[in-house]
Amino acid sequence: MCAECAIIADEMLDTTQTKATPPRDEPRGCLFALSQPPLMIFLAVIGCLLLMAALHDLLLL
């Protein structure tokens, strides 16, 4: 029973890489897009509008 466990464990620990490393010129992801100033200004304006609408509903209506 123990020999079978060792065989399965050896197979599970196989960490060989079958694919080559990805090229360096891949497109950047979502976090890079969120770090752009125009997008952050746009999201801040939309967030402020939503906050003002929520406060108006809660406090004045």
PDB file of C-alpha atoms in Angstrom:
ATOM      1  CA  MET A   1       0.000   0.000   0.000  1.00  0.00           C
ATOM      2  CA  CYS A   2       2.798   2.392   0.812  1.00  0.00           C
ATOM      3  CA  ALA A   3       4.596   1.741  -2.487  1.00  0.00           C
ATOM      4  CA  GLU A   4       1.456   2.749  -4.382  1.00  0.00           C
ATOM      5  CA  CYS A   5       1.248   6.001  -2.428  1.00  0.00           C
ATOM      6  CA  ALA A   6       4.853   6.794  -3.248  1.00  0.00           C
ATOM      7  CA  ILE A   7       4.234   6.238  -6.961  1.00  0.00           C
ATOM      8  CA  ILE A   8       1.208   8.530  -6.944  1.00  0.00           C
ATOM      9  CA  ALA A   9       3.075  11.172  -4.948  1.00  0.00           C
ATOM     10  CA  ASP A  10       5.987  11.118  -7.411  1.00  0.00           C
ATOM     11  CA  GLU A  11       3.603  11.607 -10.311  1.00  0.00           C
ATOM     12  CA  MET A  12       1.872  14.490  -8.579  1.00  0.00           C
ATOM     13  CA  LEU A  13       5.151  16.244  -7.818  1.00  0.00           C
ATOM     14  CA  ASP A  14       6.167  16.376 -11.492  1.00  0.00           C
ATOM     15  CA  THR A  15       6.871  20.088 -12.078  1.00  0.00           C
ATOM     16  CA  THR A  16       8.439  19.943 -15.517  1.00  0.00           C
ATOM     17  CA  GLN A  17       7.391  22.738 -17.834  1.00  0.00           C
ATOM     18  CA  THR A  18       5.888  21.545 -21.082  1.00  0.00           C
ATOM     19  CA  LYS A  19       5.478  24.983 -22.670  1.00  0.00           C
ATOM     20  CA  ALA A  20       8.115  27.600 -23.365  1.00  0.00           C
ATOM     21  CA  THR A  21       8.049  30.847 -21.411  1.00  0.00           C
ATOM     22  CA  PRO A  22       5.664  33.427 -22.897  1.00  0.00           C
ATOM     23  CA  PRO A  23       7.156  36.187 -25.051  1.00  0.00           C
ATOM     24  CA  ARG A  24       7.899  39.550 -23.482  1.00  0.00           C
ATOM     25  CA  ASP A  25       5.718  41.623 -25.845  1.00  0.00           C
ATOM     26  CA  GLU A  26       2.360  40.301 -24.607  1.00  0.00           C
ATOM     27  CA  PRO A  27      -0.379  42.883 -23.984  1.00  0.00           C
ATOM     28  CA  ARG A  28      -0.633  44.175 -20.446  1.00  0.00           C
ATOM     29  CA  GLY A  29      -3.557  43.234 -18.254  1.00  0.00           C
ATOM     30  CA  CYS A  30      -6.348  44.921 -16.349  1.00  0.00           C
ATOM     31  CA  LEU A  31      -4.216  46.391 -13.555  1.00  0.00           C
ATOM     32  CA  PHE A  32      -2.156  48.323 -16.094  1.00  0.00           C
ATOM     33  CA  ALA A  33      -5.357  49.764 -17.589  1.00  0.00           C
ATOM     34  CA  LEU A  34      -6.586  50.847 -14.151  1.00  0.00           C
ATOM     35  CA  SER A  35      -3.355  52.731 -13.516  1.00  0.00           C
ATOM     36  CA  GLN A  36      -4.002  55.162 -16.383  1.00  0.00           C
ATOM     37  CA  PRO A  37      -4.901  58.698 -15.158  1.00  0.00           C
ATOM     38  CA  PRO A  38      -7.814  59.399 -17.593  1.00  0.00           C
ATOM     39  CA  LEU A  39      -9.567  56.182 -16.624  1.00  0.00           C
ATOM     40  CA  MET A  40      -9.068  56.857 -12.930  1.00  0.00           C
ATOM     41  CA  ILE A  41     -10.474  60.403 -13.310  1.00  0.00           C
ATOM     42  CA  PHE A  42     -13.492  59.015 -15.180  1.00  0.00           C
ATOM     43  CA  LEU A  43     -14.101  56.362 -12.507  1.00  0.00           C
ATOM     44  CA  ALA A  44     -13.723  58.967  -9.747  1.00  0.00           C
ATOM     45  CA  VAL A  45     -16.311  61.244 -11.390  1.00  0.00           C
ATOM     46  CA  ILE A  46     -18.759  58.357 -11.825  1.00  0.00           C
ATOM     47  CA  GLY A  47     -18.165  57.304  -8.208  1.00  0.00           C
ATOM     48  CA  CYS A  48     -18.789  60.837  -6.944  1.00  0.00           C
ATOM     49  CA  LEU A  49     -22.018  61.059  -8.944  1.00  0.00           C
ATOM     50  CA  LEU A  50     -23.218  57.761  -7.499  1.00  0.00           C
ATOM     51  CA  LEU A  51     -22.275  58.867  -3.987  1.00  0.00           C
ATOM     52  CA  MET A  52     -24.101  62.187  -4.396  1.00  0.00           C
ATOM     53  CA  ALA A  53     -27.198  60.403  -5.709  1.00  0.00           C
ATOM     54  CA  ALA A  54     -27.140  57.948  -2.801  1.00  0.00           C
ATOM     55  CA  LEU A  55     -26.726  60.711  -0.232  1.00  0.00           C
ATOM     56  CA  HIS A  56     -29.532  62.706  -1.854  1.00  0.00           C
ATOM     57  CA  ASP A  57     -31.841  59.692  -1.638  1.00  0.00           C
ATOM     58  CA  LEU A  58     -30.914  58.941   1.966  1.00  0.00           C
ATOM     59  CA  LEU A  59     -30.864  62.438   3.420  1.00  0.00           C
ATOM     60  CA  LEU A  60     -33.195  64.611   1.387  1.00  0.00           C
ATOM     61  CA  LEU A  61     -35.994  62.284   0.285  1.00  0.00           C
TER      62      LEU A  61
END
